[in-house]
């Protein structure tokens, strides 16, 4: 029994131990069950949330409009009056049906864009997963993962904006598209919709534009090049970027080999083909002769820069600033025979702005342009600005930061840059001290560099950036427009923007061609930039007034002057270095690579660059070659200013007019005695005008004790006066009302005429200084005798010889008649009856016996007109 009990006890204990061991396992199973149920619940919630989110995101997705799938939506471009000037995206499309697409083209597109196109239903899960991973690693939008179907949907119905809602809508619409259309139909939509550069759409269009071939005539290399373009059409344009186009083509060829469409041998042979050598040559390309294309270039750039819209496909209505008449005139100017262009290769870039608003009225992108959306010399070029930069970097900052006036004196003298490097004026001469107005008018280099050195490079750079000249760095050589490097320079668009700020009282508005965009749903987006104050109005006015002098002789811009129009402006030419002259075999040091003119009125601002595509081709100093920019400016400004009011620039209240004595260094105010010929009218910032008055010119003391008396004996007037002792050498100007006499002493004897009233004036003179005049009047009696005493007996015939200019000698005897005609100026005495005193014509009839000797002289005798008969 005991053994049985013990056995039962042991069994009970063992059972309890077994239960204790089994309990944790049960708890573990319960926990796993709960986790599983939670995950299922969470999954259901996520699915519900996902479905809800998906439904929310796709609720605004546009419907699949069959018309939009076949045709792109062109964007309308309107001028400043709201009139249509062109449609962008509606032209130059060669449509191709799927059956006419050659296998080599289809394979190139599939390998590049979507090699599993025929295996998925609009969304490629593998490609999508790879894109998601890339987006997590490099940020949203790093990789799109779009299939060909998705690209068709995006191009037809959506925007290029990289957002989650767009991607979801894109996937949803792609799935729908696959349900309604066959793969061949969707592929046909794709090849006809893609942008292939400029305003060209569709793969068949690309074949004709770039190779002059039908689509079925393309070889492997050509098909691969075109298939690679849609990713970045303008960057892979074989006309403008053949090197980039060739690199992209080689990537396509590699993808074709990778996915089994071609052999390695085919790939290698196709890669050896030069894109540059196989595309159409310039002479065979389509000629662009539309007057608005250069302006549309700017419109496309602005829409791309400021929005995510595709102007070629999004059906935008774009309101621009274009003046249609001005644009047509600019186009005609560039292709005119009236402007003496030296040859057909000579180029020009033109920008016309509204001075007050910064709105672009016209753009001239170049001469003889053969390619649409080609290089635009008005907005794409980066050339050295020459002396047109002097107001921007030198003189305006000096006026702004140093409070200089237009009278500020600076010496045109040989100097070096701070580095010790030498430079000189364009004519290798120096003119000494001059105002900054004159230095700018004559475009002197030495004063410009000295001014920049005084302003400081940092301040000058910041000032330039404030008016749209984007300098990343600056050197002293920039003071005269000597920008270094091939990529450092300015465009006519930037120069026009900077100068318009001078003409707009210091307010800068970024030049712009687009004011607003209307979307298809009626949404309006404004693109007009906000104006900003870039400088003091005093700076703008003083620079403007100085630049007006440039168009006046002897200024460098006289050929740009339009009579009757208040214009401010500046010329600019650049030079070749000694190394460039040797390297490029430049025939003369007078040849230049660039010639500019930028100027403005209160209404319009225009900037014109002229030169050749390659800087190595010089503008020779022949005829007006280097002044064509001025001629274009003059013609354009006269045209746009015709029949409208162009007010002059108004001096702001912050500026005062000052009378500066010419040549004073430092500048001093002209005194009240400074001769007008020695006074310059200049301008100063109020509170900063010179305070010192010139002592160079002052008024002398006037003579005193002026007296005059008549001497009957000598028939003359004796004039006397007093004058205090002075250290200066003083002479006196004496006038009797008809004639001026100079006296060294304080007295003079003047000739007199009976019965006359004389008003005698005396003025003290020393060099250029004068005194106030003193005056006295005296009357000569009418009874005065001719002051020529003498006796003449004229009996018989006589001989008379007279020297009637103060001396008269008469000898004669006998009977006879004598006639005398002559000028008698003197007193004569003789033996006879008669007196003579005068300075005039004498007509004497001598009838009698003359027995005498007459000799008379008086250098102060008054004029005599007498007839004598004795």
PDB file of N, CA and C in Angstrom, residues 491-531:
ATOM      1  N   UNK A 491      24.828  89.637 -71.467  1.00  0.00           N
ATOM      2  CA  UNK A 491      23.986  89.602 -72.654  1.00  0.00           C
ATOM      3  C   UNK A 491      23.350  90.974 -72.848  1.00  0.00           C
ATOM      4  N   UNK A 492      22.896  91.283 -74.051  1.00  0.00           N
ATOM      5  CA  UNK A 492      22.149  92.528 -74.249  1.00  0.00           C
ATOM      6  C   UNK A 492      20.930  92.627 -73.336  1.00  0.00           C
ATOM      7  N   UNK A 493      20.296  91.492 -73.031  1.00  0.00           N
ATOM      8  CA  UNK A 493      19.135  91.511 -72.131  1.00  0.00           C
ATOM      9  C   UNK A 493      19.533  92.009 -70.744  1.00  0.00           C
ATOM     10  N   UNK A 494      20.659  91.545 -70.234  1.00  0.00           N
ATOM     11  CA  UNK A 494      21.119  91.968 -68.914  1.00  0.00           C
ATOM     12  C   UNK A 494      21.554  93.428 -68.915  1.00  0.00           C
ATOM     13  N   UNK A 495      22.242  93.857 -69.979  1.00  0.00           N
ATOM     14  CA  UNK A 495      22.687  95.251 -70.040  1.00  0.00           C
ATOM     15  C   UNK A 495      21.499  96.201 -70.142  1.00  0.00           C
ATOM     16  N   UNK A 496      20.497  95.820 -70.919  1.00  0.00           N
ATOM     17  CA  UNK A 496      19.301  96.655 -71.036  1.00  0.00           C
ATOM     18  C   UNK A 496      18.606  96.773 -69.686  1.00  0.00           C
ATOM     19  N   UNK A 497      18.533  95.670 -68.953  1.00  0.00           N
ATOM     20  CA  UNK A 497      17.906  95.710 -67.640  1.00  0.00           C
ATOM     21  C   UNK A 497      18.631  96.634 -66.685  1.00  0.00           C
ATOM     22  N   UNK A 498      19.961  96.580 -66.693  1.00  0.00           N
ATOM     23  CA  UNK A 498      20.747  97.429 -65.796  1.00  0.00           C
ATOM     24  C   UNK A 498      20.555  98.908 -66.126  1.00  0.00           C
ATOM     25  N   UNK A 499      20.630  99.261 -67.404  1.00  0.00           N
ATOM     26  CA  UNK A 499      20.501 100.667 -67.801  1.00  0.00           C
ATOM     27  C   UNK A 499      19.080 101.189 -67.570  1.00  0.00           C
ATOM     28  N   UNK A 500      18.076 100.307 -67.681  1.00  0.00           N
ATOM     29  CA  UNK A 500      16.709 100.772 -67.460  1.00  0.00           C
ATOM     30  C   UNK A 500      16.512 101.247 -66.031  1.00  0.00           C
ATOM     31  N   UNK A 501      17.295 100.691 -65.083  1.00  0.00           N
ATOM     32  CA  UNK A 501      17.210 101.150 -63.691  1.00  0.00           C
ATOM     33  C   UNK A 501      17.695 102.590 -63.564  1.00  0.00           C
ATOM     34  N   UNK A 502      18.706 102.978 -64.344  1.00  0.00           N
ATOM     35  CA  UNK A 502      19.147 104.381 -64.344  1.00  0.00           C
ATOM     36  C   UNK A 502      18.033 105.283 -64.863  1.00  0.00           C
ATOM     37  N   UNK A 503      17.346 104.819 -65.884  1.00  0.00           N
ATOM     38  CA  UNK A 503      16.291 105.630 -66.484  1.00  0.00           C
ATOM     39  C   UNK A 503      14.999 105.631 -65.703  1.00  0.00           C
ATOM     40  N   UNK A 504      14.883 104.747 -64.702  1.00  0.00           N
ATOM     41  CA  UNK A 504      13.655 104.612 -63.914  1.00  0.00           C
ATOM     42  C   UNK A 504      13.872 105.051 -62.473  1.00  0.00           C
ATOM     43  N   UNK A 505      14.673 106.094 -62.290  1.00  0.00           N
ATOM     44  CA  UNK A 505      14.900 106.692 -60.963  1.00  0.00           C
ATOM     45  C   UNK A 505      15.485 105.708 -59.962  1.00  0.00           C
ATOM     46  N   UNK A 506      16.254 104.741 -60.454  1.00  0.00           N
ATOM     47  CA  UNK A 506      16.931 103.817 -59.558  1.00  0.00           C
ATOM     48  C   UNK A 506      16.141 102.580 -59.214  1.00  0.00           C
ATOM     49  N   UNK A 507      14.959 102.403 -59.801  1.00  0.00           N
ATOM     50  CA  UNK A 507      14.128 101.222 -59.537  1.00  0.00           C
ATOM     51  C   UNK A 507      14.404 100.177 -60.618  1.00  0.00           C
ATOM     52  N   UNK A 508      14.784  98.971 -60.180  1.00  0.00           N
ATOM     53  CA  UNK A 508      15.108  97.888 -61.115  1.00  0.00           C
ATOM     54  C   UNK A 508      13.972  96.871 -61.163  1.00  0.00           C
ATOM     55  N   UNK A 509      13.564  96.540 -62.379  1.00  0.00           N
ATOM     56  CA  UNK A 509      12.620  95.450 -62.604  1.00  0.00           C
ATOM     57  C   UNK A 509      13.270  94.480 -63.575  1.00  0.00           C
ATOM     58  N   UNK A 510      13.349  93.228 -63.188  1.00  0.00           N
ATOM     59  CA  UNK A 510      13.984  92.228 -64.044  1.00  0.00           C
ATOM     60  C   UNK A 510      13.292  92.190 -65.397  1.00  0.00           C
ATOM     61  N   UNK A 511      14.056  92.267 -66.485  1.00  0.00           N
ATOM     62  CA  UNK A 511      13.437  92.197 -67.817  1.00  0.00           C
ATOM     63  C   UNK A 511      12.647  90.908 -67.971  1.00  0.00           C
ATOM     64  N   UNK A 512      11.439  91.017 -68.515  1.00  0.00           N
ATOM     65  CA  UNK A 512      10.594  89.837 -68.633  1.00  0.00           C
ATOM     66  C   UNK A 512       9.703  89.941 -69.853  1.00  0.00           C
ATOM     67  N   UNK A 513       9.381  88.758 -70.413  1.00  0.00           N
ATOM     68  CA  UNK A 513       8.554  88.689 -71.615  1.00  0.00           C
ATOM     69  C   UNK A 513       7.146  88.201 -71.310  1.00  0.00           C
ATOM     70  N   UNK A 514       6.936  87.593 -70.140  1.00  0.00           N
ATOM     71  CA  UNK A 514       5.637  87.019 -69.787  1.00  0.00           C
ATOM     72  C   UNK A 514       5.067  87.737 -68.573  1.00  0.00           C
ATOM     73  N   UNK A 515       3.811  88.136 -68.653  1.00  0.00           N
ATOM     74  CA  UNK A 515       3.155  88.774 -67.508  1.00  0.00           C
ATOM     75  C   UNK A 515       2.303  87.780 -66.726  1.00  0.00           C
ATOM     76  N   UNK A 516       1.594  86.902 -67.435  1.00  0.00           N
ATOM     77  CA  UNK A 516       0.757  85.918 -66.743  1.00  0.00           C
ATOM     78  C   UNK A 516       0.466  84.744 -67.666  1.00  0.00           C
ATOM     79  N   UNK A 517       0.037  83.636 -67.036  1.00  0.00           N
ATOM     80  CA  UNK A 517      -0.317  82.405 -67.760  1.00  0.00           C
ATOM     81  C   UNK A 517      -1.715  81.976 -67.326  1.00  0.00           C
ATOM     82  N   UNK A 518      -2.527  81.613 -68.304  1.00  0.00           N
ATOM     83  CA  UNK A 518      -3.846  81.047 -68.014  1.00  0.00           C
ATOM     84  C   UNK A 518      -3.815  79.550 -68.309  1.00  0.00           C
ATOM     85  N   UNK A 519      -4.243  78.752 -67.320  1.00  0.00           N
ATOM     86  CA  UNK A 519      -4.320  77.314 -67.517  1.00  0.00           C
ATOM     87  C   UNK A 519      -5.650  76.941 -68.170  1.00  0.00           C
ATOM     88  N   UNK A 520      -5.761  75.674 -68.549  1.00  0.00           N
ATOM     89  CA  UNK A 520      -6.975  75.229 -69.225  1.00  0.00           C
ATOM     90  C   UNK A 520      -8.208  75.300 -68.332  1.00  0.00           C
ATOM     91  N   UNK A 521      -7.983  75.214 -67.008  1.00  0.00           N
ATOM     92  CA  UNK A 521      -9.125  75.265 -66.100  1.00  0.00           C
ATOM     93  C   UNK A 521      -9.482  76.689 -65.684  1.00  0.00           C
ATOM     94  N   UNK A 522      -8.819  77.675 -66.298  1.00  0.00           N
ATOM     95  CA  UNK A 522      -9.121  79.065 -65.991  1.00  0.00           C
ATOM     96  C   UNK A 522      -8.239  79.679 -64.934  1.00  0.00           C
ATOM     97  N   UNK A 523      -7.382  78.895 -64.295  1.00  0.00           N
ATOM     98  CA  UNK A 523      -6.468  79.427 -63.279  1.00  0.00           C
ATOM     99  C   UNK A 523      -5.474  80.386 -63.923  1.00  0.00           C
ATOM    100  N   UNK A 524      -5.262  81.533 -63.274  1.00  0.00           N
ATOM    101  CA  UNK A 524      -4.326  82.546 -63.776  1.00  0.00           C
ATOM    102  C   UNK A 524      -3.127  82.615 -62.840  1.00  0.00           C
ATOM    103  N   UNK A 525      -1.937  82.516 -63.407  1.00  0.00           N
ATOM    104  CA  UNK A 525      -0.692  82.577 -62.638  1.00  0.00           C
ATOM    105  C   UNK A 525       0.112  83.780 -63.117  1.00  0.00           C
ATOM    106  N   UNK A 526       0.414  84.697 -62.209  1.00  0.00           N
ATOM    107  CA  UNK A 526       1.189  85.888 -62.558  1.00  0.00           C
ATOM    108  C   UNK A 526       2.675  85.567 -62.532  1.00  0.00           C
ATOM    109  N   UNK A 527       3.383  86.011 -63.555  1.00  0.00           N
ATOM    110  CA  UNK A 527       4.830  85.809 -63.634  1.00  0.00           C
ATOM    111  C   UNK A 527       5.602  87.121 -63.647  1.00  0.00           C
ATOM    112  N   UNK A 528       4.902  88.243 -63.573  1.00  0.00           N
ATOM    113  CA  UNK A 528       5.585  89.540 -63.621  1.00  0.00           C
ATOM    114  C   UNK A 528       6.414  89.746 -62.354  1.00  0.00           C
ATOM    115  N   UNK A 529       7.708  90.043 -62.484  1.00  0.00           N
ATOM    116  CA  UNK A 529       8.550  90.242 -61.300  1.00  0.00           C
ATOM    117  C   UNK A 529       8.226  91.553 -60.587  1.00  0.00           C
ATOM    118  N   UNK A 530       8.545  91.591 -59.295  1.00  0.00           N
ATOM    119  CA  UNK A 530       8.310  92.795 -58.513  1.00  0.00           C
ATOM    120  C   UNK A 530       9.464  93.781 -58.699  1.00  0.00           C
ATOM    121  N   UNK A 531       9.149  95.077 -58.862  1.00  0.00           N
ATOM    122  CA  UNK A 531      10.229  96.072 -58.929  1.00  0.00           C
ATOM    123  C   UNK A 531      10.880  96.258 -57.570  1.00  0.00           C
TER     124      UNK A 531
END
